[in-house]
Every structure is written in C-alpha cells, then in structure tokens.
Amino acid sequence: MTHVKFESFVSRSEAQASHRIGFIGLGQCGGNYTDLFSSLKDNNKKSFYDCIAINSFLGDLKSLKNIPHDRKYALVGVEGGCGRKPELAKEALKNPDNQNRLIELIKSNLMDNPMYIVNAGLGGGTGTGIIVTMIKLLHKVINVPLIKQGKKPKPIGAIVTIPRKSEAPAEKKNALNAIKQIEKMMNSKEYEFKFIIIVDNEKAYREFKQLDLKNDTKFDNWMDYCNQQIVESIHEVNVATSFSSDKSFDPQEVLNIYGEWEGALTLGKIKFKSKDIIDSIDLVNKIVKTFQEGSVLADGFNLENTRTAGVLIVKPTSNKIISKNSLYDIEDKLAEIMPSSLYRSTGYIEWYNPNDTIIYTMAKVQELPERAREGLSLEYNATMNKIKENVKNTKIKTEYSDIDDDIFNSQSSKQINDNFDPFSDEAAASDDLKEDEDFSDVFDLD
C-alpha cells in the first residue's frame, strides 16, 4: 500500500494533531485505511492516532503493517472470512470469546481519546455485519460510565464506503441494509453517534481513471487513491487547526463540528495559485465553489440543510487579501447559502509556500449525499428488474424497499439507557442503570 503524502505544512517541526482520534477498522476495507492512520507519526515517532482492527479473515489482518499485533483481532468462528455475508459476522458476535475480546480491546486501547471513528466498507461481510454493534459497544464501554459520572460523553462517528455502480447487486443490498440500520441508530440519539462520512467508491474510481489517463497519479490502483483521500481529508485539517494564528480555527471548533448535532459530514479541499485571488469577492466565490464542488469523498450534498460548517484557509504569509476582514465576508456568505446552520467557524493559518493557497471546508448536513440517499437504491432496483426480466423463475428477492430519505429528522434527546445489548439487533429498553462492569445485558442474546 502506498504511503500517504500530505501538504508540506503537515511536516513542520511544531506540527501536532489537534485531537488524538481513536479509530476502529472493521473488515478488509476499514482495516486498510485504519492502518494508514496508524502509520502517521509526529517528529518524535509517536503515533498521532490510536487504532485497532477487527476482521474475520486472519490473512487480511496480517497484511496490516502499522497496527500493532495486540491491537488486531480475528473473530473466532469465521476464520475463513465472511464472504460478503454480513449475517455470518453478526452470528460470530454471539460467541462469548469474541464479545470479551472486543470489550478488552476497547478498554485497553481507546479509553482516553476525545472522539472515535469506526471505519468499514459497506457491501462486504465483516464490516457491514458488525458496524452497528461496534458503535453501540463503544458507547456502552466508554460513554455510559461518563454520563453516570455527570461528564460529557464523547462523540462517535463512522467513515463508510459504498459500492461502485458496476458492483454486484448482493453488495449493494448489503450496503443499503447497513445504511438503513445506521440511519435508524443516528435518529435514535441514544448512542452519541454524531456523524457519518460517506466515501463513494464510484467517485474515487472515476477520479482515479481520469488522473491515470493523464499520467497524473502516483497510485497503482483506485483503491490506494481512495484510501489516500480518506486519510488526507481528516489528518490535514486535524494538524492545520493545531497551529497558532491571529484568526485561528481552533481544536475545539473542529470538535464542535464533529460532535454537535447529528448528520452526514462532507469534507472539501481546493488548492490553487494564490495569484488567482483578485479580491475578497473572488475569495468568497472560491470558498462557495469548494463547498459545492470540492467535496473530496462524495458528491450530491444539499447545503441548505447544513447544521454545522467550517472554513479553514492555508495562505502564504505574503497574501494580504485573506485577512480578518475577508473572513467576515465569508461568514456572511455562509449564512446565505446555509440558512439552517446552527454553528459556523472560519479561520486561517500561514505557510511558507509563496505560490499556493488551500481551502478546506467542513459541513454537517441533515441528509446523506445523493447516491447514498437515493442513487444506490435506484441502481439496485434497476439491476434486479433486469435480472427478473432476463432470468425466468428467478428466486432472487426483488422486494427491497427504498431507503427513507428523511434521515436525521429532529427528535428530542432521550434519557441515557445503558440496559441495551450492543450484540443484538435491537436495544432492550430499561430505566434501571446497572453497574459499569456488568455486561450481562450485552451478552443476553436470546
């Protein structure tokens, strides 16, 4: 796997991560880009992030070179993999050995992080099958004790990939079912599950092919390119917000965007020649373009439904157009194009590159990007209709219903309930809080 390359400010001597995020990689796909996060180290050779990986096939775990051995776990009972069958991974979680080891992994490695991100590919077996359970388990192990102590719980998010258009209908159905479960969990507001980042493999594949035709890519395949985009989009902002500035976008503001309210998070980036900025109006237009067209991982967000947003500019020290005054113009424009936004932040840092300017954008939207919201379901139904027409007496089910578009609907926050079972499909309701170390409810699978 190709090593990740970042903008030069990331390697400055004073560079550090604003937040030491805890990452959980599930399955082959989630494990691969979690391994890249684990490879990132500061100038003292200390890892920026805490990472663990969980899979069914031991061979996939062995290929992860950066996550320490004792932070990798192969589920007992499915040693040969799940073969794109999520139900096999779910069944494996009924094994007490697997349950105990997952709890131990979290308690040993992830208790001190300010935020957690669960990584998985939606479409396969292991990641698709256990992502919802892992989010619930994180909340159970980490947040429930904090809430009982009167402390603020820590936000949990997910980075998930969705299949390409040409992938098999079975994979798309797996992804659609998982999205539906994830939506339901986020709507419940019970698990501090605050954001989902959709990675559209179709977009990554399309962009890689265009770059490859121009001989303008250092990657051998579109999957390595996609993993680079994922890691770059998170890490560069996390480092940039650690630098001082007379108008900073500080670490807490980043955490506010990640952790306040629920929604789908879109991350944008555009890099251009600084001489192309004529005035403040031109700068504002470029930022609007970054929000509208510069989304790194997925397309088709409705910015009018934005809840939280941020703009971070990396500018040359010599650039005088980008100033505190221009940030006020930016904030006015954000209020116009995001009328429903409840929280907005802007800031800039300077770097020693005299030629280039970078704009990073973050927006948390109340609905998924278009292809995850509608397109994937339409593709699946169209494919199944063709199969139905072309194959007589088919036994493949075609009654899959479309995903409800109205996700992240406004609901009042519910009281904390720690009597749920992360290892079951439905959380059991109870008003009686149990001791933090009592996981009998977790393992009651009947």
XYZ file of C-alpha atoms in Angstrom:
446
model
C 0.000 0.000 0.000
C 1.291 3.470 -0.911
C 2.398 5.725 1.932
C 0.263 8.802 2.395
C 1.596 12.139 1.123
C 0.454 15.388 2.715
C 0.754 19.114 2.165
C 4.108 20.445 3.388
C 2.719 22.232 6.468
C 1.920 18.821 7.978
C 5.636 18.081 8.353
C 6.556 21.328 10.116
C 8.573 20.770 13.297
C 5.774 22.093 15.531
C 3.055 20.058 13.800
C 0.794 18.005 16.024
C -2.713 16.585 15.883
C -5.410 18.737 17.439
C -7.225 15.568 18.514
C -5.895 12.068 19.126
C -8.787 10.274 17.465
C -9.456 6.609 18.190
C -10.043 4.588 15.005
C -11.640 1.141 14.762
C -11.105 -0.619 11.430
C -13.642 -3.300 10.532
C -13.161 -5.832 7.744
C -10.668 -5.586 4.908
C -11.694 -2.159 3.634
C -11.972 -0.442 7.012
C -8.801 -2.127 8.191
C -6.795 -0.847 5.230
C -7.381 2.848 5.764
C -7.260 2.476 9.544
C -3.779 1.018 9.022
C -2.816 4.190 7.142
C -3.995 6.314 10.066
C -1.862 4.119 12.339
C 1.198 4.806 10.163
C 1.106 8.552 10.846
C 3.699 9.678 13.397
C 4.948 13.005 14.695
C 8.556 14.167 14.631
C 9.214 12.175 17.796
C 7.998 8.993 16.068
C 4.895 8.856 18.239
C 1.643 7.803 16.582
C -0.898 10.560 16.051
C -3.828 8.158 16.464
C -4.860 5.075 18.429
C -6.059 2.299 16.121
C -7.461 -1.210 16.417
C -8.571 -3.596 13.674
C -11.167 -6.364 13.695
C -11.724 -8.868 10.901
C -12.875 -12.390 10.269
C -10.048 -13.496 7.945
C -6.660 -13.585 9.647
C -4.899 -13.096 6.307
C -6.387 -9.620 5.954
C -5.173 -8.661 9.417
C -1.655 -9.893 8.691
C -1.432 -7.510 5.732
C -1.859 -4.509 8.064
C 1.727 -3.435 8.749
C 1.247 -0.471 11.072
C -1.358 -1.521 13.633
C 0.395 -3.425 16.462
C -0.318 -7.144 16.668
C -2.028 -6.886 20.045
C -4.480 -4.347 18.605
C -5.689 -6.689 15.872
C -8.319 -9.362 16.419
C -9.721 -12.110 14.191
C -13.252 -13.149 15.140
C -13.474 -16.734 16.357
C -15.750 -18.985 14.307
C -15.357 -17.270 10.944
C -11.637 -17.768 10.371
C -12.180 -18.269 6.647
C -13.840 -14.873 6.264
C -17.484 -13.929 5.827
C -17.580 -13.950 2.028
C -19.800 -10.847 1.727
C -22.344 -12.397 4.091
C -22.905 -9.918 6.965
C -25.078 -12.432 8.817
C -22.007 -14.613 9.429
C -20.214 -11.747 11.181
C -23.297 -10.991 13.268
C -23.568 -14.638 14.272
C -19.903 -14.662 15.322
C -20.631 -11.925 17.857
C -22.758 -14.392 19.833
C -19.541 -16.168 20.794
C -18.509 -15.047 24.342
C -14.834 -15.207 23.367
C -15.440 -12.578 20.681
C -17.524 -10.426 22.990
C -14.915 -10.439 25.765
C -12.058 -9.688 23.386
C -13.839 -6.722 21.770
C -14.544 -5.192 25.180
C -10.930 -5.788 26.196
C -9.608 -4.145 23.012
C -11.630 -1.004 23.685
C -10.740 -0.808 27.367
C -7.029 -1.410 26.740
C -6.512 0.975 23.841
C -9.283 3.525 23.362
C -10.430 4.927 26.688
C -8.564 8.264 26.588
C -9.456 9.601 23.124
C -11.714 12.646 22.703
C -13.544 11.152 19.713
C -13.974 7.814 17.932
C -14.415 6.874 14.283
C -15.474 3.402 13.139
C -14.267 2.549 9.624
C -15.903 -0.026 7.355
C -16.741 -0.848 3.788
C -20.467 -1.322 3.257
C -21.093 -4.171 0.862
C -18.886 -6.910 2.204
C -19.336 -9.238 5.159
C -17.423 -8.380 8.321
C -17.531 -4.579 8.363
C -21.096 -4.431 7.102
C -22.214 -7.018 9.623
C -20.748 -5.575 12.820
C -20.501 -1.792 12.354
C -23.760 -1.030 14.172
C -22.802 -3.319 17.060
C -19.350 -1.740 17.383
C -20.807 1.769 17.610
C -23.221 0.633 20.321
C -20.433 -1.177 22.150
C -18.175 1.895 22.079
C -20.973 3.900 23.633
C -21.624 1.216 26.235
C -17.995 0.854 27.310
C -16.857 4.489 27.069
C -19.789 6.888 27.264
C -22.248 5.265 29.671
C -19.782 5.434 32.602
C -19.006 9.088 31.740
C -22.683 10.018 31.706
C -23.266 8.300 35.046
C -20.416 10.394 36.469
C -22.038 13.588 35.179
C -19.370 14.052 32.479
C -19.809 14.899 28.807
C -19.922 11.833 26.528
C -17.524 11.564 23.617
C -18.751 11.771 20.012
C -18.712 8.668 17.825
C -18.675 8.757 14.036
C -18.169 6.442 11.087
C -16.372 6.524 7.750
C -18.033 4.070 5.368
C -17.549 3.275 1.697
C -20.422 2.459 -0.656
C -20.089 0.159 -3.700
C -19.367 1.270 -7.247
C -22.156 1.279 -9.835
C -20.837 -1.858 -11.530
C -20.589 -3.937 -8.356
C -22.892 -6.894 -7.820
C -26.446 -6.355 -6.531
C -25.716 -8.502 -3.462
C -23.076 -5.970 -2.355
C -25.405 -3.054 -2.970
C -28.145 -4.734 -0.981
C -25.716 -5.286 1.892
C -24.796 -1.604 1.780
C -28.418 -0.439 1.624
C -29.404 -2.579 4.591
C -26.450 -1.262 6.601
C -27.247 2.358 5.716
C -30.808 1.841 6.878
C -29.610 0.456 10.232
C -27.090 3.283 10.632
C -29.778 5.897 9.903
C -32.051 4.345 12.491
C -29.295 4.365 15.092
C -28.428 8.003 14.423
C -32.065 9.057 14.555
C -32.460 7.378 17.943
C -29.941 9.786 19.505
C -29.135 7.095 22.077
C -25.512 6.284 21.316
C -23.712 9.633 20.811
C -23.424 8.659 17.147
C -22.916 12.139 15.713
C -21.641 11.884 12.151
C -21.202 9.641 9.176
C -18.729 10.291 6.367
C -19.757 8.596 3.126
C -16.960 7.560 0.774
C -18.393 6.970 -2.695
C -16.214 4.374 -4.404
C -17.743 5.343 -7.754
C -16.434 8.898 -7.348
C -12.986 7.654 -6.318
C -12.825 5.232 -9.248
C -13.938 7.893 -11.726
C -11.399 10.445 -10.485
C -8.564 7.913 -10.470
C -9.282 6.861 -14.059
C -9.193 10.492 -15.191
C -5.883 11.101 -13.434
C -4.453 7.831 -14.748
C -5.271 8.767 -18.339
C -3.276 11.966 -17.840
C -0.419 10.101 -16.112
C -1.094 12.419 -13.187
C -1.255 9.969 -10.299
C 1.324 8.230 -8.125
C -1.064 5.416 -7.221
C -1.175 1.963 -8.803
C -4.913 1.500 -8.342
C -8.048 3.417 -7.443
C -8.353 1.813 -4.009
C -4.996 3.198 -2.845
C -6.039 6.560 -4.270
C -9.313 6.389 -2.327
C -7.558 5.494 0.933
C -5.219 8.458 0.451
C -8.202 10.785 0.030
C -9.798 9.490 3.235
C -6.708 9.858 5.405
C -5.612 13.158 3.871
C -9.015 14.797 4.358
C -9.059 14.001 8.087
C -5.399 14.408 9.018
C -4.566 17.660 7.246
C -7.382 19.551 8.949
C -6.548 17.922 12.285
C -2.967 19.190 12.015
C -3.743 22.601 10.493
C -6.025 23.501 13.396
C -3.167 22.939 15.858
C -1.186 25.919 14.532
C -1.456 29.377 16.054
C -2.862 32.282 14.054
C -4.275 35.747 14.621
C -7.596 34.270 13.374
C -7.382 30.602 14.245
C -9.765 27.750 13.578
C -9.035 26.150 16.913
C -9.223 22.491 18.015
C -12.452 22.930 19.972
C -14.179 24.406 16.924
C -13.265 21.285 14.957
C -14.615 19.089 17.738
C -17.826 21.151 17.747
C -18.375 20.394 14.054
C -17.730 16.694 14.558
C -19.571 16.318 17.833
C -22.532 18.727 17.930
C -25.814 17.571 16.373
C -26.206 14.605 14.035
C -25.621 14.472 10.299
C -23.589 13.448 7.281
C -20.208 15.180 7.197
C -18.721 16.397 3.928
C -15.074 17.430 3.688
C -13.889 19.689 0.873
C -10.486 20.790 -0.391
C -9.340 23.001 -3.254
C -5.740 24.085 -3.920
C -4.963 26.901 -6.343
C -2.392 29.557 -7.218
C -2.529 32.482 -4.809
C -2.190 34.957 -7.664
C -5.604 33.814 -8.912
C -7.292 35.562 -5.963
C -8.083 39.056 -7.186
C -10.046 40.386 -4.222
C -12.224 39.377 -1.285
C -15.210 38.708 -3.540
C -13.159 36.285 -5.602
C -12.041 34.536 -2.411
C -15.642 34.128 -1.243
C -16.613 32.674 -4.629
C -13.787 30.138 -4.414
C -14.957 29.052 -0.960
C -18.520 28.618 -2.172
C -17.146 26.535 -5.051
C -15.212 24.388 -2.564
C -18.410 23.662 -0.637
C -20.380 22.963 -3.825
C -17.811 21.123 -5.963
C -14.775 20.371 -3.828
C -16.153 17.530 -1.719
C -13.349 15.010 -1.504
C -15.207 11.791 -0.762
C -18.780 12.070 -2.105
C -20.993 14.365 -4.201
C -24.595 15.489 -4.022
C -24.997 17.268 -0.670
C -27.838 19.722 -0.090
C -26.073 22.603 1.660
C -29.344 24.307 2.564
C -29.751 21.569 5.195
C -26.362 22.203 6.820
C -26.259 22.101 10.632
C -22.592 22.968 11.278
C -19.889 24.279 8.948
C -16.297 25.453 8.917
C -13.769 27.060 6.575
C -10.007 26.838 7.114
C -7.614 28.597 4.728
C -3.896 27.873 4.411
C -2.366 31.006 2.880
C 1.095 32.406 2.064
C 2.438 34.876 4.599
C 2.618 37.496 1.858
C -1.076 37.293 0.934
C -2.917 40.372 2.216
C -6.290 39.713 0.567
C -7.028 36.888 3.002
C -7.458 38.747 6.291
C -9.745 39.028 9.276
C -11.992 41.344 7.251
C -12.325 38.815 4.416
C -13.384 36.170 6.942
C -16.370 38.327 7.863
C -17.352 38.353 4.189
C -17.055 34.565 4.174
C -19.264 34.240 7.248
C -21.915 36.455 5.644
C -21.933 34.211 2.567
C -22.163 31.036 4.636
C -25.213 32.432 6.415
C -26.769 32.990 2.985
C -26.099 29.581 1.429
C -26.629 27.649 4.692
C -29.721 29.271 6.215
C -30.363 26.341 8.581
C -26.846 26.195 10.018
C -26.599 26.463 13.794
C -22.816 26.760 14.084
C -20.155 28.170 11.725
C -16.398 28.707 12.128
C -13.768 30.341 9.934
C -10.030 30.855 10.264
C -6.676 30.708 8.521
C -3.062 29.747 9.080
C 0.022 30.831 7.162
C 2.637 28.704 5.477
C 5.917 29.329 3.716
C 4.740 28.306 0.274
C 4.562 31.678 -1.565
C 2.604 30.356 -4.529
C -0.317 28.241 -3.317
C -3.450 28.664 -1.238
C -5.571 25.811 0.109
C -9.207 25.991 1.201
C -10.583 23.277 3.483
C -14.322 23.098 4.168
C -16.424 21.032 6.569
C -20.213 20.817 6.581
C -22.534 18.561 8.517
C -25.730 18.087 6.528
C -29.064 16.646 7.662
C -29.248 14.121 4.851
C -26.900 11.731 3.099
C -25.226 12.572 -0.233
C -27.381 11.839 -3.283
C -26.022 8.434 -4.254
C -26.243 7.035 -0.703
C -29.626 8.702 -0.229
C -31.302 7.591 -3.474
C -28.925 6.594 -6.258
C -27.681 3.324 -4.824
C -31.228 2.104 -4.221
C -32.261 3.063 -7.755
C -29.249 1.235 -9.193
C -30.053 -1.861 -7.178
C -33.713 -1.907 -8.181
C -32.851 -1.334 -11.858
C -30.387 -4.232 -11.821
C -32.840 -6.553 -10.104
C -35.556 -5.654 -12.606
C -33.219 -6.571 -15.458
C -32.403 -9.871 -13.800
C -36.090 -10.529 -13.321
C -36.737 -9.862 -16.996
C -33.820 -11.948 -18.257
C -33.950 -14.946 -15.948
C -37.146 -16.915 -15.743
C -38.265 -18.329 -12.401
C -35.583 -16.383 -10.543
C -35.526 -16.856 -6.802
C -33.614 -13.647 -6.080
C -35.710 -11.361 -3.924
C -36.604 -8.063 -5.576
C -38.880 -6.558 -2.987
C -36.194 -4.421 -1.326
C -37.757 -1.116 -0.350
C -36.092 2.221 -0.908
C -34.358 3.938 1.953
C -36.324 6.602 3.772
C -34.830 9.908 2.619
C -35.869 11.768 5.747
C -32.884 10.875 7.914
C -31.556 12.902 10.798
C -35.103 14.136 11.498
C -35.411 16.358 14.544
C -36.141 14.457 17.729
C -35.744 15.372 21.345
C -32.774 13.788 23.081
C -33.621 10.670 25.035
C -32.517 9.845 28.554
C -29.446 7.687 28.843
C -30.202 3.987 28.778
C -27.349 1.605 29.466
C -29.537 -1.519 29.525
C -29.140 -2.203 25.835
C -27.430 -5.086 24.124
C -24.794 -3.999 21.578
C -24.632 -7.571 20.387
C -28.292 -7.731 19.384
C -30.204 -6.090 16.557
C -32.480 -4.151 18.911
C -31.570 -2.407 22.144
C -33.549 -3.531 25.174
C -35.357 -0.705 26.950
C -34.968 -0.243 30.686
C -34.876 2.644 33.132
C -32.651 0.784 35.606
C -28.932 1.578 35.236
C -26.591 -1.274 36.034
C -23.020 -1.247 37.256
C -20.498 -0.241 34.579
C -18.732 -3.612 34.658
C -21.958 -5.630 34.375
C -22.224 -6.726 30.749
C -24.842 -9.413 31.327
C -27.281 -7.370 29.271
C -24.757 -7.199 26.434
C -24.476 -10.964 26.223
C -28.154 -11.824 26.663
C -28.793 -12.856 23.075
C -31.925 -14.931 23.462
